[in-house]
PDB file of C-alpha atoms in Angstrom:
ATOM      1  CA  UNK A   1       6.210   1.239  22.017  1.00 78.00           C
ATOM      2  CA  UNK A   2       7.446  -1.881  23.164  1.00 86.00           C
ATOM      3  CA  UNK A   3       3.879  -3.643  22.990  1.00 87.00           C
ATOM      4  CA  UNK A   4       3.458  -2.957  19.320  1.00 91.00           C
ATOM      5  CA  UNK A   5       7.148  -3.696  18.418  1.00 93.00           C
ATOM      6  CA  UNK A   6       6.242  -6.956  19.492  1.00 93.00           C
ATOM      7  CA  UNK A   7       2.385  -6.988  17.662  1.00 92.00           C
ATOM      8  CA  UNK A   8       4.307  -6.041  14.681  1.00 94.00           C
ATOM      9  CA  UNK A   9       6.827  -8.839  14.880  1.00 95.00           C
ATOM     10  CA  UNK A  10       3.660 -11.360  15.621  1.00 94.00           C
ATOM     11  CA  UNK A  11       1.728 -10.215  12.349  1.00 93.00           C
ATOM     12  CA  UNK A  12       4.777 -10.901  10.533  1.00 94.00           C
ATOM     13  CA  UNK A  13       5.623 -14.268  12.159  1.00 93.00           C
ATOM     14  CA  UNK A  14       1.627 -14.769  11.247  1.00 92.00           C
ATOM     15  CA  UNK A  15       1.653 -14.080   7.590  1.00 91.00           C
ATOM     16  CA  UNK A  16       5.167 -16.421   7.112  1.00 92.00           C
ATOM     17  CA  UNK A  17       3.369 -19.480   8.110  1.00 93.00           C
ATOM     18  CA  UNK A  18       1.395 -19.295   5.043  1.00 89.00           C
ATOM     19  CA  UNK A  19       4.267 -20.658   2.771  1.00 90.00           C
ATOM     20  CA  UNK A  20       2.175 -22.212   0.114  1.00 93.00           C
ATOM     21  CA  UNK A  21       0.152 -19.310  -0.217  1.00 90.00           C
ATOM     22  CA  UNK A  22       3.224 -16.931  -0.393  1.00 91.00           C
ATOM     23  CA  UNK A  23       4.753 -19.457  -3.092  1.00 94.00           C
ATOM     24  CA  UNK A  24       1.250 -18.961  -4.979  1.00 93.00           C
ATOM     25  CA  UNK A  25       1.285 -15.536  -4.267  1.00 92.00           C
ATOM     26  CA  UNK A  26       5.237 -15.109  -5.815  1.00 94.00           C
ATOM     27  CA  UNK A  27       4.297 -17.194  -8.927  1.00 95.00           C
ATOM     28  CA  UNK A  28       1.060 -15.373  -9.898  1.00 94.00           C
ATOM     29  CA  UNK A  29       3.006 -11.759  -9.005  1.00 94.00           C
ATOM     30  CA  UNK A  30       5.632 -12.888 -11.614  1.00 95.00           C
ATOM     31  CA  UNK A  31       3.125 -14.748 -13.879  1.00 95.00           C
ATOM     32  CA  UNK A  32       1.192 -11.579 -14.185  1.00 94.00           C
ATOM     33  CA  UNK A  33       4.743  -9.011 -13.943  1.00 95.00           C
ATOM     34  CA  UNK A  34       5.627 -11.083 -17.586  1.00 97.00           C
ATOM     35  CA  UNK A  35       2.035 -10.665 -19.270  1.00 96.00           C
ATOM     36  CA  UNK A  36       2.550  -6.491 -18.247  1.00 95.00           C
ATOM     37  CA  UNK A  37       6.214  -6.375 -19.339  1.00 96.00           C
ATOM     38  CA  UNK A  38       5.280  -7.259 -22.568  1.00 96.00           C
ATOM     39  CA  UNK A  39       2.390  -5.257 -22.861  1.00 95.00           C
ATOM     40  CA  UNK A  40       4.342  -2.114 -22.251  1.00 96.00           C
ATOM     41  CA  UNK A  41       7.336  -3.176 -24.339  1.00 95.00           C
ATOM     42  CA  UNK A  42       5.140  -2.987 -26.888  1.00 95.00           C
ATOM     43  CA  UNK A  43       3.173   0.198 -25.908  1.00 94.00           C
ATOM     44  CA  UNK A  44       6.752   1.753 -25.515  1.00 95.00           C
ATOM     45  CA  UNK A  45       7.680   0.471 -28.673  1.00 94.00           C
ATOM     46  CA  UNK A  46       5.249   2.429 -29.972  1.00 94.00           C
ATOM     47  CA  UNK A  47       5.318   5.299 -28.216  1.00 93.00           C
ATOM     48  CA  UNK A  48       9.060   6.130 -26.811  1.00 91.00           C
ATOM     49  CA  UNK A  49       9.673   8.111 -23.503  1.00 90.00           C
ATOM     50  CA  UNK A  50       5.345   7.434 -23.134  1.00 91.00           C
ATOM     51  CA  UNK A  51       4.983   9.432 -19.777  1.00 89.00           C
ATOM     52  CA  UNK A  52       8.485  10.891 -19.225  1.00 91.00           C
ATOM     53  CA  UNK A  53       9.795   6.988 -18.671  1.00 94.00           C
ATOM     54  CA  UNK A  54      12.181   5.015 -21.534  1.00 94.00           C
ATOM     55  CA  UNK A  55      11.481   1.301 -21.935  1.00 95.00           C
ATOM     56  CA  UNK A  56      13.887  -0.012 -18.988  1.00 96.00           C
ATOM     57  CA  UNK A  57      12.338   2.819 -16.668  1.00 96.00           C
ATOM     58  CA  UNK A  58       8.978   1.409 -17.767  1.00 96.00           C
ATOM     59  CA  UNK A  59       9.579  -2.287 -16.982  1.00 97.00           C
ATOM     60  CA  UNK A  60      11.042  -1.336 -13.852  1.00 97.00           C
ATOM     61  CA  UNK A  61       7.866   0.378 -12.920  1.00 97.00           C
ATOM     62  CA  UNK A  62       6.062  -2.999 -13.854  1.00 96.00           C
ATOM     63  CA  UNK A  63       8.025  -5.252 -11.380  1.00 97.00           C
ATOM     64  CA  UNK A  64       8.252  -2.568  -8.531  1.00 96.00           C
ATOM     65  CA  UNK A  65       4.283  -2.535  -8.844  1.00 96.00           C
ATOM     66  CA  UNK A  66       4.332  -6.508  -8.664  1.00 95.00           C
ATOM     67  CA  UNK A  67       7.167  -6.241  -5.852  1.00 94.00           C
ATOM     68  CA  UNK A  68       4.870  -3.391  -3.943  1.00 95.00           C
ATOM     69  CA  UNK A  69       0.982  -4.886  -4.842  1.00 93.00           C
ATOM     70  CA  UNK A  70       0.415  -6.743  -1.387  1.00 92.00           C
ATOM     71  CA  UNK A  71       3.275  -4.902   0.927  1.00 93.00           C
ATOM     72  CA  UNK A  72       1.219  -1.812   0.090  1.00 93.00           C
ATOM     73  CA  UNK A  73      -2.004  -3.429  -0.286  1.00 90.00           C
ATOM     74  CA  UNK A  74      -3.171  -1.623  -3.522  1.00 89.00           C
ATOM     75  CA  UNK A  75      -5.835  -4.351  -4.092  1.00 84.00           C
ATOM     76  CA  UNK A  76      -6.629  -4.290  -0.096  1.00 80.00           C
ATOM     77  CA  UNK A  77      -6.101  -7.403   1.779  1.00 76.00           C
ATOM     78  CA  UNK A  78      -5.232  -7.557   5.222  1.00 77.00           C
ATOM     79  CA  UNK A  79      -6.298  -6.333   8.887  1.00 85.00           C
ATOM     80  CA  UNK A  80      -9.564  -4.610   7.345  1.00 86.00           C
ATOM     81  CA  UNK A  81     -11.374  -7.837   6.981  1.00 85.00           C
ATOM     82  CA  UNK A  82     -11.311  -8.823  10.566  1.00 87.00           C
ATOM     83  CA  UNK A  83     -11.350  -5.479  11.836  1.00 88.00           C
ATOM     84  CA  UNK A  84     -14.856  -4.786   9.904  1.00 88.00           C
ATOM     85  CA  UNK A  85     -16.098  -8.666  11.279  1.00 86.00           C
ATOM     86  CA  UNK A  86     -15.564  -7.325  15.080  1.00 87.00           C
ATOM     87  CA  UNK A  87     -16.958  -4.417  14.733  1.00 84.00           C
ATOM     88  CA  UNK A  88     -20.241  -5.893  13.283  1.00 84.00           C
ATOM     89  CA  UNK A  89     -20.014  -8.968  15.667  1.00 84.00           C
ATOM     90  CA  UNK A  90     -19.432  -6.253  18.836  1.00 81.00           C
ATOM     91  CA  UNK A  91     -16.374  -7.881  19.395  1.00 83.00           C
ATOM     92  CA  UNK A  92     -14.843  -4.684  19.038  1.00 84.00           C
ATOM     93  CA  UNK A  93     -15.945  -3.278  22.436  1.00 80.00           C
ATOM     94  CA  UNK A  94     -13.378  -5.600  24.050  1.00 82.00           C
ATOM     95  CA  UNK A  95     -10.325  -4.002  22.043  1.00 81.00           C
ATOM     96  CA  UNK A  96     -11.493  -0.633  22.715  1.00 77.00           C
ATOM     97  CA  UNK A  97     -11.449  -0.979  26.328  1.00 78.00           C
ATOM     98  CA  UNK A  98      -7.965  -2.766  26.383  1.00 77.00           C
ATOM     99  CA  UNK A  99      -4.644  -1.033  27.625  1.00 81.00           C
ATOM    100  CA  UNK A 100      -3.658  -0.373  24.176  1.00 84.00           C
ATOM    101  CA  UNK A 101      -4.712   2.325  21.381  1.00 88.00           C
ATOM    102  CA  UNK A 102      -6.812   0.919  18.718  1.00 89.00           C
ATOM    103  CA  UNK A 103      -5.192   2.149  16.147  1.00 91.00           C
ATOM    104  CA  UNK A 104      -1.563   2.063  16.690  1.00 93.00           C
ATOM    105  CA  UNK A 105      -2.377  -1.990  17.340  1.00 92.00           C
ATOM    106  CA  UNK A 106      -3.541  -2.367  14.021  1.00 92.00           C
ATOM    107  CA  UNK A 107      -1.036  -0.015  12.022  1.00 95.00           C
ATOM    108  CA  UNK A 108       1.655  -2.255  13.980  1.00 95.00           C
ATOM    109  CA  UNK A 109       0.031  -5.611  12.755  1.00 94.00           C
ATOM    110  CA  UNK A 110      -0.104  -4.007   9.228  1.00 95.00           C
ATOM    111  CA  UNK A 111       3.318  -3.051   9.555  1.00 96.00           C
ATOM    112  CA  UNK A 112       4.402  -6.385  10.448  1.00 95.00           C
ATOM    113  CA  UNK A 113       1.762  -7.873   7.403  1.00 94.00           C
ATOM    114  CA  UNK A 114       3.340  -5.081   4.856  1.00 95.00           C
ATOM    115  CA  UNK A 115       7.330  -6.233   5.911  1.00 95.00           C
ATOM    116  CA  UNK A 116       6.601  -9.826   5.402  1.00 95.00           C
ATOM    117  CA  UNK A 117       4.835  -9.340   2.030  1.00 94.00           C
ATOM    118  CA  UNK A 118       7.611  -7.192   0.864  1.00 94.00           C
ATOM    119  CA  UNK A 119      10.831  -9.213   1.696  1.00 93.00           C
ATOM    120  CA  UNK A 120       8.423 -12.853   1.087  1.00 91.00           C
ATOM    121  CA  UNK A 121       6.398 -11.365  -2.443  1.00 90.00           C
ATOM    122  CA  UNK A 122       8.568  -8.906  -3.562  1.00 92.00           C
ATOM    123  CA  UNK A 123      11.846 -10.042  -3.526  1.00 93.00           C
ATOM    124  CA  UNK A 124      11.589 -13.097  -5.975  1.00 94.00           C
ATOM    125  CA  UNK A 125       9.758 -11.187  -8.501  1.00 94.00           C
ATOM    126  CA  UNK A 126      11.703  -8.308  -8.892  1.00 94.00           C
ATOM    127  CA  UNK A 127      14.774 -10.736  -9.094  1.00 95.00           C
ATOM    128  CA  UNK A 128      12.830 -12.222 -11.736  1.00 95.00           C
ATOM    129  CA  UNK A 129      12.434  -9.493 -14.019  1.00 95.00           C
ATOM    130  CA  UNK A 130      15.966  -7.986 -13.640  1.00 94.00           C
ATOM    131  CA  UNK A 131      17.183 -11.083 -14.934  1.00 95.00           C
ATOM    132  CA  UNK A 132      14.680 -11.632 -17.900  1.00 95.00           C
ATOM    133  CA  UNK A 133      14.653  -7.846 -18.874  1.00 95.00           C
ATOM    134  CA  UNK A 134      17.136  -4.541 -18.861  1.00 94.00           C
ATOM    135  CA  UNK A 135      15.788  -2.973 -15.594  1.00 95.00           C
ATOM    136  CA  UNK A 136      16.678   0.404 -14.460  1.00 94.00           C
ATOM    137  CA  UNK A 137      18.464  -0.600 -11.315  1.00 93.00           C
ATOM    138  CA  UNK A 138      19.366   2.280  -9.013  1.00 92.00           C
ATOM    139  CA  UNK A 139      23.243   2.929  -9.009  1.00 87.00           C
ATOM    140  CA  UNK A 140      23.521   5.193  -6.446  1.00 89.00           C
ATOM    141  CA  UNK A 141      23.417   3.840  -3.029  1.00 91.00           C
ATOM    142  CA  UNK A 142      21.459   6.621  -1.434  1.00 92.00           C
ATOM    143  CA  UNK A 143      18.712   5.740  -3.621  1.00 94.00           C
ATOM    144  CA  UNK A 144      17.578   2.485  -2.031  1.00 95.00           C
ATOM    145  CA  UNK A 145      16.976   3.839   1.731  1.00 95.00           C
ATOM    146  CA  UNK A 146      15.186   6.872  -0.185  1.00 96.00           C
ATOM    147  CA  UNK A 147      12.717   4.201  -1.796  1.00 97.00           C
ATOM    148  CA  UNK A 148      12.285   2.408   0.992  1.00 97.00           C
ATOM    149  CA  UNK A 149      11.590   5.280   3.244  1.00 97.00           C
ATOM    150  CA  UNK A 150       8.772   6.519   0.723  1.00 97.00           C
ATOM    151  CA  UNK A 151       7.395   2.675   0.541  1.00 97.00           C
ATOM    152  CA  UNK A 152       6.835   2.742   4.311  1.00 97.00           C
ATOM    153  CA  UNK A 153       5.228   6.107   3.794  1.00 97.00           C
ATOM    154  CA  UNK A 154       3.124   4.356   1.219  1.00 97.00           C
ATOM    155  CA  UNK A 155       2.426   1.269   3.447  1.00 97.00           C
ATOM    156  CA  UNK A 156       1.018   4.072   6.488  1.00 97.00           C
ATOM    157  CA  UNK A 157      -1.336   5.570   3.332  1.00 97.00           C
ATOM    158  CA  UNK A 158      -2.429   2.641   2.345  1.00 96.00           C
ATOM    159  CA  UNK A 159      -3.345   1.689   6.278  1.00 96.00           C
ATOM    160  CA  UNK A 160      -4.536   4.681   6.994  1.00 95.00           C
ATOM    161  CA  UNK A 161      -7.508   4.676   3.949  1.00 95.00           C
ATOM    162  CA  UNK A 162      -8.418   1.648   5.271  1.00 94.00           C
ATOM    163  CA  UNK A 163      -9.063   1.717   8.729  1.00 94.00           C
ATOM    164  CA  UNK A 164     -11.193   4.735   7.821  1.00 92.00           C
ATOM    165  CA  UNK A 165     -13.147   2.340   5.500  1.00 91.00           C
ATOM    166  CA  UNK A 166     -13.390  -0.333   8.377  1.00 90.00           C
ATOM    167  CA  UNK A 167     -14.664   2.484  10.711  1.00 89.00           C
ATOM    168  CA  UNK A 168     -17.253   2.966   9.018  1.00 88.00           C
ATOM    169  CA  UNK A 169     -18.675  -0.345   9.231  1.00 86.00           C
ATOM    170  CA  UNK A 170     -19.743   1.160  13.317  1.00 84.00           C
ATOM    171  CA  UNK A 171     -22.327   2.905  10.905  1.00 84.00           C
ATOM    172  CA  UNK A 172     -22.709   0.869   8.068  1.00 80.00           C
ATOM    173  CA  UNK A 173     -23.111  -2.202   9.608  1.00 75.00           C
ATOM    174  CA  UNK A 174     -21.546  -4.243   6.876  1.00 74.00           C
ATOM    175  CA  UNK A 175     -17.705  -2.512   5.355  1.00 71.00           C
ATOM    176  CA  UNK A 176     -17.595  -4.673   2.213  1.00 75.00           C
ATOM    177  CA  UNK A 177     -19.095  -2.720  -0.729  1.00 80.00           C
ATOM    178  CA  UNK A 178     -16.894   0.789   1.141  1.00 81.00           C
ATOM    179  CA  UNK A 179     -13.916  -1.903   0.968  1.00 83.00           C
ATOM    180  CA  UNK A 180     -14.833  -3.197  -2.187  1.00 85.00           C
ATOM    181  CA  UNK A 181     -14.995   0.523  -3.787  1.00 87.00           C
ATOM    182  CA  UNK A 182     -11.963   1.642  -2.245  1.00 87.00           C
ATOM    183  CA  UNK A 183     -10.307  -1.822  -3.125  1.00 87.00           C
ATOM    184  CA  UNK A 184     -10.733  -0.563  -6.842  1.00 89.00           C
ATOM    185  CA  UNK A 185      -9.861   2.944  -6.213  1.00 90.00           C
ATOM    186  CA  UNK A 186      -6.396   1.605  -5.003  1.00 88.00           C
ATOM    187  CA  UNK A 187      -5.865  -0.325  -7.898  1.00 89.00           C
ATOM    188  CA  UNK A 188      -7.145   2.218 -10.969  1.00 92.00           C
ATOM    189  CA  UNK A 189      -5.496   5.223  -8.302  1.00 94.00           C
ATOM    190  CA  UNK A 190      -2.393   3.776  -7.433  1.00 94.00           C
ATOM    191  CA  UNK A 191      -0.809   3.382 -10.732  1.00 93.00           C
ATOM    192  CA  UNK A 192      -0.812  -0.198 -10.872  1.00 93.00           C
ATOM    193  CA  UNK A 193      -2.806  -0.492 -13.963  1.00 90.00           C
ATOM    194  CA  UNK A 194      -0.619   2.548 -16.030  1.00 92.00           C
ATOM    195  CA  UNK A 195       1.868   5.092 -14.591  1.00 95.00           C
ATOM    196  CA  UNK A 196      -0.563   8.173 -13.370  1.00 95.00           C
ATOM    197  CA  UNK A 197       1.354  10.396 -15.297  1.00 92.00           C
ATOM    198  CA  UNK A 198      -0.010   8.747 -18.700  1.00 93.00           C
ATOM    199  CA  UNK A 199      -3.507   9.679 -17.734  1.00 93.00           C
ATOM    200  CA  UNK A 200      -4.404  13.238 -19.543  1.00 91.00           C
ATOM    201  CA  UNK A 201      -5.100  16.436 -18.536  1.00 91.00           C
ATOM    202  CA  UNK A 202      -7.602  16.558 -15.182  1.00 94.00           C
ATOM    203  CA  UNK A 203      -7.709  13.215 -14.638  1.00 93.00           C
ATOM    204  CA  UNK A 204      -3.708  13.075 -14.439  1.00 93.00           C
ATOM    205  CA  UNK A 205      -3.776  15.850 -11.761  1.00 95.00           C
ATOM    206  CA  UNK A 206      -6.381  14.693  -9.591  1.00 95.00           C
ATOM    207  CA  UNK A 207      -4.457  10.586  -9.642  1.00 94.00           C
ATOM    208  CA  UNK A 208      -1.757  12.271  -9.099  1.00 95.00           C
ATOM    209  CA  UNK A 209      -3.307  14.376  -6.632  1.00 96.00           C
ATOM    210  CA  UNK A 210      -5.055  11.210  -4.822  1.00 96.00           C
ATOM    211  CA  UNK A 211      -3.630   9.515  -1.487  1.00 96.00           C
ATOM    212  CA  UNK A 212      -3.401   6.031  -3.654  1.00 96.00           C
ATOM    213  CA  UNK A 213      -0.633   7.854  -6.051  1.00 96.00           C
ATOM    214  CA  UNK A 214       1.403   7.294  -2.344  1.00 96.00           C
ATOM    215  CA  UNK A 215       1.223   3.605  -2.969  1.00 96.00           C
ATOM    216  CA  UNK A 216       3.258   3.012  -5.556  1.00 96.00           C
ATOM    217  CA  UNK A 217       3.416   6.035  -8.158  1.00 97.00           C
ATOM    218  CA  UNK A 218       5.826   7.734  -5.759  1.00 97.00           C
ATOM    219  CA  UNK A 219       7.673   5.338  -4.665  1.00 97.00           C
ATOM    220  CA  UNK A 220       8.289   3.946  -7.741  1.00 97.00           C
ATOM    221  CA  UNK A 221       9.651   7.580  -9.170  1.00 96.00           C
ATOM    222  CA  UNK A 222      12.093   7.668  -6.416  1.00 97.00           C
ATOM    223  CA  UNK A 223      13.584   4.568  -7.143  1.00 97.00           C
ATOM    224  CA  UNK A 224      14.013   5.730 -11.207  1.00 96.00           C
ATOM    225  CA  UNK A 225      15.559   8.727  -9.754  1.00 93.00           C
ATOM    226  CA  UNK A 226      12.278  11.335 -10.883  1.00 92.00           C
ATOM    227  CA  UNK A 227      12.630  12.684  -7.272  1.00 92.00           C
ATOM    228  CA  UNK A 228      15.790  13.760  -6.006  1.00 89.00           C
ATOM    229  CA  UNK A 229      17.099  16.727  -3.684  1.00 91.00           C
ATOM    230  CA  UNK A 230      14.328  19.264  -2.877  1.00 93.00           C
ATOM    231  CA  UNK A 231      12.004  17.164  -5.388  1.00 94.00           C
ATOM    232  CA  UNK A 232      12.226  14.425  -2.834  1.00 95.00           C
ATOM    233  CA  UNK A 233      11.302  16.356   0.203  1.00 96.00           C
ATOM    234  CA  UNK A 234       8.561  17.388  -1.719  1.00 96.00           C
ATOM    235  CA  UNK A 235       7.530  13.646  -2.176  1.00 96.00           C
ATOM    236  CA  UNK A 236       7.978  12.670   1.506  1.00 97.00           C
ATOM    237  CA  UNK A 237       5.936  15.637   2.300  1.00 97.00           C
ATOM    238  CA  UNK A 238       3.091  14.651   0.170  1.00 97.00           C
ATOM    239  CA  UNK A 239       3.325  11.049   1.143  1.00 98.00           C
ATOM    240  CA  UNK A 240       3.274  12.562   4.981  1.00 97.00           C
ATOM    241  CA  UNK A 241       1.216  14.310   4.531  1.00 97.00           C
ATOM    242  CA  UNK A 242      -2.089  12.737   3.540  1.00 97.00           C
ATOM    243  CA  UNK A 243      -0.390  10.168   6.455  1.00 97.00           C
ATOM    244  CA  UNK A 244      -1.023  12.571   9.157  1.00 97.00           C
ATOM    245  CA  UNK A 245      -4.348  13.694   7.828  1.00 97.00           C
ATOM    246  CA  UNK A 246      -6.225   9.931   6.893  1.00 97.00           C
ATOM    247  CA  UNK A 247      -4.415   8.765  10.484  1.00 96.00           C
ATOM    248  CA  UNK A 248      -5.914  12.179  12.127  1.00 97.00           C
ATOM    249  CA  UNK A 249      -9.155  11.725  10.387  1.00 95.00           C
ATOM    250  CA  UNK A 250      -9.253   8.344  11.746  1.00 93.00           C
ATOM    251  CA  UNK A 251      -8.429   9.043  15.453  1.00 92.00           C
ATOM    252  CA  UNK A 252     -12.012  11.495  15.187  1.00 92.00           C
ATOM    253  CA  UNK A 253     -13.680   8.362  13.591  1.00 88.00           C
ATOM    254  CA  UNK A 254     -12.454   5.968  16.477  1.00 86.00           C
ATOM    255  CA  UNK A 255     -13.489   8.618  18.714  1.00 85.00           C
ATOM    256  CA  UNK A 256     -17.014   9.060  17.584  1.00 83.00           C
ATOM    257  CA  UNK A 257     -17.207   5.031  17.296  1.00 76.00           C
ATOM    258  CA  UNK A 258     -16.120   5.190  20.686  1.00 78.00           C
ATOM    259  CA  UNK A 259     -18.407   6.921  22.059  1.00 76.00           C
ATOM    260  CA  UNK A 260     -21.260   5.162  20.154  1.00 66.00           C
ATOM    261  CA  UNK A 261     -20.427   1.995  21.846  1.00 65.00           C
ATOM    262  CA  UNK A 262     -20.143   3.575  25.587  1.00 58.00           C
ATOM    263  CA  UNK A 263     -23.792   5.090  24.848  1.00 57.00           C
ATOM    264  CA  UNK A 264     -24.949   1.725  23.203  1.00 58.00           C
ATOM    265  CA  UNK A 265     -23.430   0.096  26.202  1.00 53.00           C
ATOM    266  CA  UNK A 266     -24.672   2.111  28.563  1.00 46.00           C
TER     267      UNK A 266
END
């Protein structure tokens, strides 16, 4: 465990070298966390208690989705890019014949990739809008570890959906429209656009329903306090749950790629 402590810390030493695009990346997060605050002031204005949530519960769900949008990688972003270019350059049969599992490597680098983005993209926005707005800030104490436990939850999810989508590039031969679908998925699935339990009827159950809802829809209702006590082992066992099956489902799909390149190779 050692070795990927250690591939995790690298990732995030990686990602803080970029310090002018982290500044441009915490100026457009609050830039666009102030156009969506105001859009659903005035939605809730309109509408009170819209989707179980009162205003300040509402704006608080804005800035944790600008706070959680690249730790959690709703939009995608990260190790899937140059995953998907080894595989289609054959790079890849180098990694899979290294002293080191292929996937735990990778969900270590994202690890390290979704820590940085959280403490270097989140932080600053979400300080933002508690000043400029009435947020609904968390009083108890227990609360916090509880969100932050069903963020890293969220962060294995949101791994987990794509390394199956960079898998399939062994097939494919080019990832980028699967990435680009998914990409959109995350963002329309996740909640990022509107709270998942605004959307009506079917659709609502099936979001809701959805691994994406892991990314930020639960999360964000355990840190308003919407799951507590049994209700939030429920949560953790939903966000676990499609964990273990996406990370399950992509140990078979390494498998099978693996043994496509030992045949190819052979």
């Amino acid at each position: 465990m050692r070795l990927y402590a250690v591939v995790a810390g690298g990732a995030f030493r990686r990602y803080a070298t970029y310090r002018t695009a982290t500044a441009a990346g915490v100026f457009t997060n609050t830039v666009f966390g102030f156009i969506m605050a105001y859009t659903y002031t005035a939605l809730w204005d309109a509408r009170p208690q819209l989707g179980g949530y009162d205003t300040s519960q509402a704006l608080t769900y804005v800035w944790l989705g600008q706070a959680l949008l690249m730790a959690c990688a709703m939009m995608g972003g990260g190790f899937e890019d140059e995953l998907t270019e080894r595989i289609r350059t054959g790079d890849i049969a180098v990694d899979l014949y290294r002293p080191a599992d292929l996937q735990l490597w990778w969900l270590a680098g994202d690890l390290g990739r979704a820590a940085f983005h959280l403490l270097g993209r989140g932080i600053v926005p979400m300080l933002v809008g508690a000043l400029a707005f009435d947020l609904a800030i968390p009083t108890s104490l227990w609360t916090w570890p509880a969100f932050f436990v069903s963020v890293f939850l969220g962060v294995v999810v949101s791994f987990a959906v794509r390394y199956l989508v960079a898998l399939s590039t062994f097939w494919l031969m080019d990832g980028a429209g699967a990435m680009q679908i998914v990409s959109l998925a995350g963002l329309f699935f996740s909640g990022m656009l509107l709270p998942l339990n605004l959307f009506p009827g079917l659709l609502g159950e099936v979001a809701r329903a959805l691994p994406w809802s892991s990314l930020l829809q639960v999360p964000a209702d355990v840190f308003l306090g919407k799951h507590t006590g049994w209700g939030l082992v429920e949560a953790y066992a939903f966000q676990g749950g499609w964990a273990v099956a996406l990370l399950l489902a992509g140990r078979l799909l390494q498998t099978a790629a693996t043994r496509r390149v030992v045949v190819q190779g052979g």
